[in-house]
Tab-separated table of C-alpha atoms in Angstrom:
chain	number	residue	atom	x	y	z
A	1	MET	CA	120.670	45.250	56.466
A	2	ARG	CA	121.689	48.890	55.915
A	3	LYS	CA	118.044	49.899	55.385
A	4	MET	CA	117.004	48.177	58.642
A	5	LEU	CA	119.824	49.923	60.526
A	6	ALA	CA	118.908	53.301	59.060
A	7	ALA	CA	115.272	52.826	60.056
A	8	ALA	CA	116.254	51.902	63.611
A	9	VAL	CA	118.489	54.969	63.926
A	10	SER	CA	115.675	57.146	62.579
A	11	ARG	CA	113.277	55.806	65.206
A	12	MET	CA	115.824	56.420	67.980
A	13	LEU	CA	116.379	60.023	66.862
A	14	SER	CA	112.636	60.556	66.714
A	15	ASP	CA	112.279	59.332	70.291
A	16	ILE	CA	114.927	61.680	71.711
A	17	THR	CA	114.082	64.753	69.597
A	18	PRO	CA	112.248	67.339	71.801
A	19	LYS	CA	108.576	67.629	70.923
A	20	PRO	CA	106.863	71.022	70.591
A	21	ALA	CA	105.235	72.276	73.791
A	22	THR	CA	101.790	71.892	72.250
A	23	SER	CA	102.418	68.200	71.595
A	24	ARG	CA	103.503	67.617	75.187
A	25	VAL	CA	100.404	69.400	76.439
A	26	LEU	CA	98.120	67.327	74.237
A	27	VAL	CA	99.714	64.070	75.373
A	28	ALA	CA	99.386	65.034	79.033
A	29	SER	CA	95.876	66.461	78.697
A	30	CYS	CA	94.250	63.079	79.274
A	31	ASP	CA	95.509	63.221	82.879
A	32	TYR	CA	93.924	66.592	83.680
A	33	SER	CA	91.032	66.914	86.112
A	34	ASN	CA	87.943	68.741	84.886
A	35	ASP	CA	87.504	70.590	88.178
A	36	ALA	CA	88.619	70.754	91.802
A	37	THR	CA	87.176	72.129	95.031
A	38	PHE	CA	89.287	74.308	97.317
A	39	GLU	CA	88.962	75.592	100.838
A	40	ILE	CA	89.127	79.381	100.860
A	41	LYS	CA	89.639	81.866	103.656
A	42	LYS	CA	86.489	82.730	105.559
A	43	CYS	CA	85.422	86.348	105.168
A	44	ASP	CA	85.099	88.574	108.225
A	45	LEU	CA	81.466	89.676	108.506
A	46	TYR	CA	79.740	92.792	109.820
A	47	ARG	CA	75.949	92.980	110.329
A	48	LEU	CA	75.567	89.722	108.396
A	49	GLU	CA	74.434	86.373	109.779
A	50	ASP	CA	75.770	84.383	106.839
A	51	GLY	CA	78.575	85.082	104.390
A	52	PRO	CA	80.159	83.669	101.253
A	53	PRO	CA	80.981	79.928	101.193
A	54	VAL	CA	84.298	78.677	102.570
A	55	THR	CA	84.825	76.313	99.637
A	56	ALA	CA	84.970	77.127	95.937
A	57	MET	CA	84.967	74.947	92.848
A	58	LEU	CA	87.341	75.786	90.011
A	59	THR	CA	86.972	74.173	86.598
A	60	ARG	CA	89.979	73.638	84.386
A	61	GLU	CA	88.476	75.980	81.780
A	62	ASP	CA	87.889	78.787	84.264
A	63	GLY	CA	91.290	78.296	85.858
A	64	LEU	CA	93.112	78.616	82.553
A	65	ARG	CA	91.087	81.710	81.681
A	66	TYR	CA	91.734	83.359	85.054
A	67	TYR	CA	95.437	82.574	84.791
A	68	ARG	CA	95.727	84.038	81.287
A	69	VAL	CA	93.871	87.218	82.227
A	70	MET	CA	95.871	87.744	85.419
A	71	GLN	CA	99.133	87.159	83.610
A	72	THR	CA	98.052	89.550	80.841
A	73	ILE	CA	97.329	92.307	83.377
A	74	ARG	CA	100.685	91.690	85.089
A	75	GLN	CA	102.695	91.815	81.857
A	76	MET	CA	100.712	94.789	80.540
A	77	GLU	CA	101.576	96.784	83.657
A	78	LEU	CA	105.237	95.815	83.460
A	79	LYS	CA	105.249	96.930	79.824
A	80	ALA	CA	103.598	100.214	80.815
A	81	ASP	CA	106.403	100.720	83.348
A	82	GLN	CA	108.936	100.211	80.560
A	83	LEU	CA	107.138	102.552	78.146
A	84	TYR	CA	106.886	105.227	80.831
A	85	LYS	CA	110.612	105.084	81.511
A	86	GLN	CA	111.217	105.321	77.748
A	87	LYS	CA	108.979	108.461	77.763
A	88	PHE	CA	106.376	106.998	75.425
A	89	ILE	CA	103.889	107.407	78.299
A	90	ARG	CA	103.740	110.794	79.970
A	91	GLY	CA	101.757	112.334	82.805
A	92	PHE	CA	100.096	110.329	85.549
A	93	CYS	CA	100.345	106.543	85.472
A	94	HIS	CA	99.171	104.317	88.341
A	95	LEU	CA	99.973	100.620	87.970
A	96	CYS	CA	98.092	97.739	89.574
A	97	ASP	CA	100.441	94.740	89.409
A	98	GLY	CA	99.940	92.630	92.523
A	99	GLN	CA	96.201	93.303	92.593
A	100	GLU	CA	95.230	91.070	89.649
A	101	ALA	CA	93.079	88.702	91.731
A	102	CYS	CA	90.793	91.616	92.638
A	103	TYR	CA	89.951	92.480	89.049
A	104	VAL	CA	89.572	88.931	87.739
A	105	GLY	CA	87.561	87.842	90.782
A	106	LEU	CA	85.238	90.846	90.628
A	107	GLU	CA	84.484	90.294	86.947
A	108	ALA	CA	83.954	86.556	87.492
A	109	GLY	CA	81.387	87.285	90.208
A	110	ILE	CA	79.067	89.568	88.204
A	111	ASN	CA	77.377	89.718	84.801
A	112	PRO	CA	78.667	91.624	81.757
A	113	SER	CA	75.528	93.782	81.998
A	114	ASP	CA	76.448	94.933	85.517
A	115	HIS	CA	78.343	98.176	86.045
A	116	ILE	CA	81.755	99.181	87.417
A	117	ILE	CA	83.265	102.537	88.302
A	118	THR	CA	86.676	102.944	89.898
A	119	SER	CA	89.560	105.264	90.700
A	120	TYR	CA	92.549	106.172	88.543
A	121	ARG	CA	94.236	102.754	89.144
A	122	ALA	CA	92.069	101.323	86.390
A	123	HIS	CA	94.136	99.410	83.810
A	124	GLY	CA	93.283	95.956	85.155
A	125	LEU	CA	89.552	96.618	85.237
A	126	CYS	CA	89.714	98.109	81.741
A	127	TYR	CA	91.015	94.793	80.493
A	128	THR	CA	88.581	92.563	82.414
A	129	ARG	CA	85.692	94.729	81.219
A	130	GLY	CA	86.601	93.968	77.610
A	131	LEU	CA	89.103	96.532	76.339
A	132	SER	CA	92.024	95.066	74.395
A	133	VAL	CA	95.627	95.432	75.543
A	134	GLN	CA	96.326	97.266	72.299
A	135	SER	CA	93.636	99.892	72.954
A	136	ILE	CA	94.800	100.341	76.570
A	137	LEU	CA	98.482	100.765	75.733
A	138	ALA	CA	97.614	103.020	72.786
A	139	GLU	CA	95.600	105.200	75.164
A	140	LEU	CA	98.522	105.318	77.569
A	141	THR	CA	100.784	106.544	74.779
A	142	GLY	CA	98.162	109.061	73.597
A	143	ARG	CA	97.519	107.519	70.195
A	144	ARG	CA	94.552	107.690	67.858
A	145	SER	CA	93.577	104.023	68.346
A	146	GLY	CA	93.418	104.305	72.126
A	147	CYS	CA	90.150	103.411	73.825
A	148	ALA	CA	89.503	107.144	74.467
A	149	LYS	CA	91.021	108.230	71.129
A	150	GLY	CA	94.262	109.235	72.845
A	151	LYS	CA	92.597	111.982	74.909
A	152	GLY	CA	92.131	110.254	78.248
A	153	GLY	CA	95.434	108.701	79.153
A	154	SER	CA	95.982	106.429	82.128
A	155	MET	CA	93.202	107.758	84.361
A	156	HIS	CA	90.334	108.158	81.890
A	157	MET	CA	89.437	104.978	80.014
A	158	TYR	CA	85.915	103.796	79.342
A	159	THR	CA	83.957	101.009	77.699
A	160	LYS	CA	80.454	99.566	77.853
A	161	ASN	CA	79.225	99.448	81.476
A	162	PHE	CA	82.590	100.757	82.702
A	163	TYR	CA	82.658	104.391	83.759
A	164	GLY	CA	86.359	104.989	84.355
A	165	GLY	CA	89.007	105.746	85.584
A	166	ASN	CA	88.357	108.928	87.635
A	167	GLY	CA	91.136	111.358	88.492
A	168	ILE	CA	89.643	113.008	91.592
A	169	VAL	CA	90.219	110.920	94.699
A	170	GLY	CA	86.923	109.429	95.901
A	171	ALA	CA	84.777	111.339	93.390
A	172	GLN	CA	83.663	108.128	91.686
A	173	VAL	CA	81.835	106.882	94.803
A	174	PRO	CA	78.805	109.245	94.640
A	175	LEU	CA	78.745	108.622	90.877
A	176	GLY	CA	78.588	104.890	91.549
A	177	ALA	CA	75.612	105.442	93.825
A	178	GLY	CA	74.015	107.362	90.949
A	179	ILE	CA	74.588	104.449	88.560
A	180	ALA	CA	72.986	102.137	91.121
A	181	LEU	CA	70.029	104.533	91.316
A	182	ALA	CA	69.627	104.202	87.550
A	183	CYS	CA	69.654	100.397	87.914
A	184	LYS	CA	66.903	100.576	90.534
A	185	TYR	CA	64.888	103.052	88.473
A	186	LYS	CA	65.042	100.774	85.433
A	187	GLU	CA	64.213	97.678	87.532
A	188	ASN	CA	66.756	95.656	85.544
A	189	LYS	CA	68.251	93.634	88.449
A	190	GLU	CA	71.710	95.031	87.634
A	191	VAL	CA	74.225	96.149	90.259
A	192	CYS	CA	77.046	98.680	90.353
A	193	LEU	CA	80.493	97.922	91.759
A	194	THR	CA	81.783	101.210	93.177
A	195	ILE	CA	85.505	100.854	93.868
A	196	TYR	CA	87.785	103.177	95.822
A	197	GLY	CA	91.060	102.878	97.714
A	198	ASP	CA	91.900	102.968	101.400
A	199	GLY	CA	93.280	106.473	100.835
A	200	ALA	CA	89.843	107.736	99.801
A	201	ALA	CA	87.965	105.883	102.550
A	202	ASN	CA	88.285	108.750	105.057
A	203	GLN	CA	86.497	111.282	102.866
A	204	GLY	CA	83.128	112.751	103.731
A	205	GLN	CA	81.638	112.127	100.299
A	206	ILE	CA	82.097	108.368	100.853
A	207	SER	CA	79.918	108.492	103.974
A	208	GLU	CA	77.377	110.654	102.170
A	209	ALA	CA	77.146	108.074	99.389
A	210	TYR	CA	76.671	105.287	101.977
A	211	ASN	CA	73.828	107.241	103.557
A	212	MET	CA	72.029	108.002	100.316
A	213	ALA	CA	72.420	104.432	99.040
A	214	ALA	CA	70.972	103.067	102.282
A	215	LEU	CA	68.072	105.546	102.319
A	216	TRP	CA	67.130	104.667	98.743
A	217	ASN	CA	67.964	100.956	99.050
A	218	LEU	CA	70.282	101.045	96.036
A	219	PRO	CA	71.896	97.941	94.447
A	220	CYS	CA	75.403	99.253	95.058
A	221	ILE	CA	78.437	97.227	96.172
A	222	PHE	CA	80.882	99.662	97.745
A	223	ILE	CA	84.361	98.115	97.443
A	224	CYS	CA	87.376	99.393	99.377
A	225	GLU	CA	90.525	98.233	97.599
A	226	ASN	CA	92.840	98.211	100.608
A	227	ASN	CA	96.422	97.900	99.333
A	228	ARG	CA	97.745	99.102	102.718
A	229	TYR	CA	99.095	102.470	101.530
A	230	GLY	CA	97.351	105.686	100.502
A	231	MET	CA	100.071	107.187	98.343
A	232	GLY	CA	102.998	106.922	100.787
A	233	THR	CA	101.024	106.731	104.029
A	234	SER	CA	100.255	103.394	105.654
A	235	VAL	CA	96.677	102.716	106.699
A	236	GLU	CA	97.733	102.596	110.364
A	237	ARG	CA	98.990	106.196	110.165
A	238	ALA	CA	96.017	107.496	108.188
A	239	ALA	CA	92.947	105.852	109.723
A	240	ALA	CA	91.688	105.657	113.309
A	241	SER	CA	89.968	102.409	112.281
A	242	THR	CA	91.472	100.173	109.599
A	243	GLU	CA	88.439	97.857	109.551
A	244	TYR	CA	87.135	99.413	106.363
A	245	TYR	CA	84.396	96.812	105.942
A	246	LYS	CA	82.755	98.213	109.103
A	247	ARG	CA	82.938	101.829	107.960
A	248	GLY	CA	79.418	101.734	106.552
A	249	ASN	CA	78.115	101.675	110.147
A	250	PHE	CA	74.516	100.883	109.130
A	251	LEU	CA	75.613	98.934	106.010
A	252	PRO	CA	76.531	95.249	106.181
A	253	GLY	CA	80.123	94.493	105.251
A	254	LEU	CA	82.640	91.747	104.612
A	255	ARG	CA	86.432	91.642	104.548
A	256	VAL	CA	87.921	89.491	101.787
A	257	ASP	CA	91.339	88.029	100.934
A	258	GLY	CA	92.023	90.093	97.826
A	259	MET	CA	95.059	88.021	96.829
A	260	ASP	CA	92.975	84.868	96.179
A	261	VAL	CA	90.907	85.074	93.009
A	262	LEU	CA	88.470	82.425	94.268
A	263	CYS	CA	87.850	84.329	97.522
A	264	VAL	CA	87.135	87.499	95.572
A	265	ARG	CA	84.868	85.674	93.108
A	266	GLU	CA	82.749	84.012	95.790
A	267	ALA	CA	82.476	87.188	97.871
A	268	THR	CA	81.430	89.177	94.806
A	269	LYS	CA	78.761	86.628	93.905
A	270	PHE	CA	77.448	86.810	97.471
A	271	ALA	CA	77.376	90.621	97.468
A	272	ALA	CA	75.749	90.786	94.027
A	273	ASP	CA	73.035	88.327	95.066
A	274	TYR	CA	72.459	90.396	98.209
A	275	CYS	CA	71.906	93.553	96.152
A	276	ARG	CA	69.787	91.862	93.477
A	277	SER	CA	67.446	90.478	96.143
A	278	GLY	CA	66.439	94.031	97.048
A	279	LYS	CA	68.251	94.240	100.396
A	280	GLY	CA	70.105	97.417	99.462
A	281	PRO	CA	73.818	98.304	99.433
A	282	ILE	CA	76.677	96.285	100.920
A	283	LEU	CA	80.346	97.061	101.609
A	284	MET	CA	83.349	94.879	100.702
A	285	GLU	CA	86.966	95.372	101.737
A	286	LEU	CA	89.543	93.642	99.536
A	287	GLN	CA	92.858	93.158	101.333
A	288	THR	CA	95.452	93.367	98.584
A	289	TYR	CA	98.892	94.809	97.782
A	290	ARG	CA	100.480	96.815	94.979
A	291	TYR	CA	104.049	96.034	93.945
A	292	HIS	CA	104.731	99.379	92.271
A	293	GLY	CA	104.652	102.693	94.070
A	294	HIS	CA	101.538	104.835	94.171
A	295	SER	CA	102.352	106.144	90.706
A	296	MET	CA	105.319	106.059	88.369
A	297	SER	CA	106.727	109.109	90.151
A	298	ASP	CA	106.871	107.102	93.391
A	299	PRO	CA	109.681	104.520	93.709
A	300	GLY	CA	107.602	102.827	96.406
A	301	VAL	CA	110.464	102.039	98.778
A	302	SER	CA	110.779	105.222	100.863
A	303	TYR	CA	107.853	104.284	103.149
A	304	ARG	CA	108.162	100.480	102.988
A	305	THR	CA	111.105	98.140	102.651
A	306	ARG	CA	112.101	96.040	99.669
A	307	GLU	CA	111.962	93.065	102.033
A	308	GLU	CA	108.280	93.730	102.721
A	309	ILE	CA	107.483	93.758	99.016
A	310	GLN	CA	109.500	90.594	98.412
A	311	ASN	CA	107.790	88.868	101.327
A	312	VAL	CA	104.366	89.494	99.791
A	313	ARG	CA	105.601	88.329	96.386
A	314	SER	CA	106.974	85.085	97.808
A	315	LYS	CA	103.993	84.196	100.010
A	316	SER	CA	100.859	85.830	98.618
A	317	ASP	CA	101.369	86.607	94.931
A	318	PRO	CA	97.933	86.063	93.316
A	319	ILE	CA	99.273	84.488	90.122
A	320	MET	CA	101.539	82.147	92.075
A	321	LEU	CA	98.653	81.095	94.348
A	322	LEU	CA	96.419	80.241	91.393
A	323	ARG	CA	99.217	78.447	89.557
A	324	ASP	CA	99.982	76.287	92.587
A	325	LYS	CA	96.316	75.391	93.036
A	326	MET	CA	95.982	74.333	89.417
A	327	VAL	CA	99.199	72.328	89.187
A	328	ASN	CA	98.779	70.579	92.548
A	329	ASN	CA	95.230	69.526	91.643
A	330	LYS	CA	96.004	68.439	88.069
A	331	LEU	CA	93.981	71.221	86.453
A	332	ALA	CA	97.038	72.207	84.403
A	333	SER	CA	100.690	71.333	83.996
A	334	VAL	CA	103.659	73.593	84.600
A	335	GLU	CA	104.546	73.319	80.893
A	336	GLU	CA	101.058	74.374	79.828
A	337	LEU	CA	101.094	77.450	82.054
A	338	LYS	CA	104.580	78.361	80.861
A	339	GLY	CA	103.228	78.149	77.321
A	340	ILE	CA	100.516	80.659	78.266
A	341	ASP	CA	103.211	82.936	79.747
A	342	VAL	CA	105.090	82.913	76.431
A	343	GLU	CA	101.934	83.656	74.416
A	344	VAL	CA	100.974	86.508	76.736
A	345	ARG	CA	104.403	88.167	76.561
A	346	GLN	CA	104.384	87.937	72.782
A	347	ALA	CA	100.926	89.519	72.580
A	348	ILE	CA	101.981	92.315	74.952
A	349	ASP	CA	105.107	93.027	72.886
A	350	GLU	CA	103.022	93.250	69.708
A	351	ALA	CA	100.521	95.585	71.386
A	352	ALA	CA	103.358	97.787	72.647
A	353	GLN	CA	104.862	97.965	69.174
A	354	PHE	CA	101.505	99.155	67.837
A	355	ALA	CA	101.042	101.641	70.699
A	356	THR	CA	104.370	103.328	69.948
A	357	THR	CA	103.879	103.574	66.173
A	358	ASP	CA	100.171	104.408	65.849
A	359	PRO	CA	99.621	108.079	64.849
A	360	GLU	CA	98.740	110.656	67.464
A	361	PRO	CA	95.322	112.329	67.124
A	362	SER	CA	95.282	115.444	64.980
A	363	LEU	CA	94.861	118.899	66.484
A	364	GLU	CA	91.397	119.134	64.920
A	365	ASP	CA	90.264	116.157	67.042
A	366	LEU	CA	90.672	118.132	70.273
A	367	GLY	CA	87.230	119.692	70.053
A	368	GLN	CA	85.344	116.514	69.224
A	369	HIS	CA	83.124	114.315	71.399
A	370	ILE	CA	82.222	117.013	73.905
A	371	TYR	CA	78.609	115.798	73.864
A	372	SER	CA	77.415	112.241	73.244
A	373	SER	CA	74.704	113.402	70.850
A	374	ASN	CA	74.633	116.922	69.467
A	375	PRO	CA	74.700	118.656	66.048
A	376	PRO	CA	78.209	119.767	65.011
A	377	PHE	CA	79.183	123.173	66.391
A	378	GLU	CA	82.241	125.394	66.550
A	379	ILE	CA	84.445	125.530	69.623
A	380	ARG	CA	87.139	128.095	70.311
A	381	GLY	CA	90.748	126.949	70.370
A	382	ALA	CA	93.686	128.385	72.281
A	383	ASN	CA	92.736	131.876	71.103
A	384	GLN	CA	89.662	133.476	69.547
A	385	TRP	CA	90.950	133.118	65.994
A	386	ILE	CA	91.342	129.336	66.217
A	387	LYS	CA	88.104	127.409	65.725
A	388	PHE	CA	87.497	123.678	65.884
A	389	LYS	CA	84.382	121.833	64.780
A	390	SER	CA	83.007	119.533	67.461
A	391	VAL	CA	81.204	116.386	66.315
A	392	SER	CA	79.624	113.787	68.579
């Protein structure tokens, strides 16, 4: 009788003991949908008869991947904010939290062999292009294991088919046209995403790049990342026309909801197909929003209100929008997504720990990698008696 009672009590305790999150996810997984189709905002078109579709299918696998990447970018930027305030990161630092849907959607709409060049607000694209969080944070802290060996910092990070991170406002746009020229010359059906902000859109070199790309029929997607403020100046105060997707004049354009990852993905696919078909360049405007100020030296609330920022967070946050889509359509559970949040934060903390303890590059490294391929040669240091050996 005692043994039977003990067994019954044991079963009762087992039933009420909380199960690990992974167990709950596995039990519930049989109820998940494999995919769902969503209505997305129609793009505004210029000099185009047809545009991207107004519906988009999202598979459970893609949705989970997009969510993890967007959450990783968000937490990485928040960690960079913390490291900057702790003075582990010095110099310029431009954060992109709030704009995650742009970077994930752009990458999802092209091939890994395609090319991207952007401005100094580059951390999110660095990650979607394949750099690890550890190498990005280590570069921000100027450490030896950074993606640019600790010499580039926030604005100058590179990886395969990603050309930075450029510190001069708008200077990357003519370079992007040059990359597109190389794609056309090689006849490889690749395209170049040339990204710039609304603050750079009024520059003459942007119009010159449009003209040259159109003359030479280059496979270039010019992308205006319109986050509504160029530094501390609103677009309404800086531009006579805020319809940036029409700025190409003779180039076709489309205006996209940059807070919805599916809108950005479908628009990017459309633009890439347009370029690959030999029709020449096209212009995209991504309507997005940054939560931080222009840079870490800008509190971001002297030219806009805290209420404005909170309003965007509560209604249009890209991670929230994706999460709601997935949960409401049984592509994921709240518990599963919370589990991803925990894993991401842990990974970010570990990467930050590495980025603050990894050694800084030695003084001798300063003269290295001046050329991509060149015999070693001597380079003068701070004075004529100091010599460094430069190796490629």
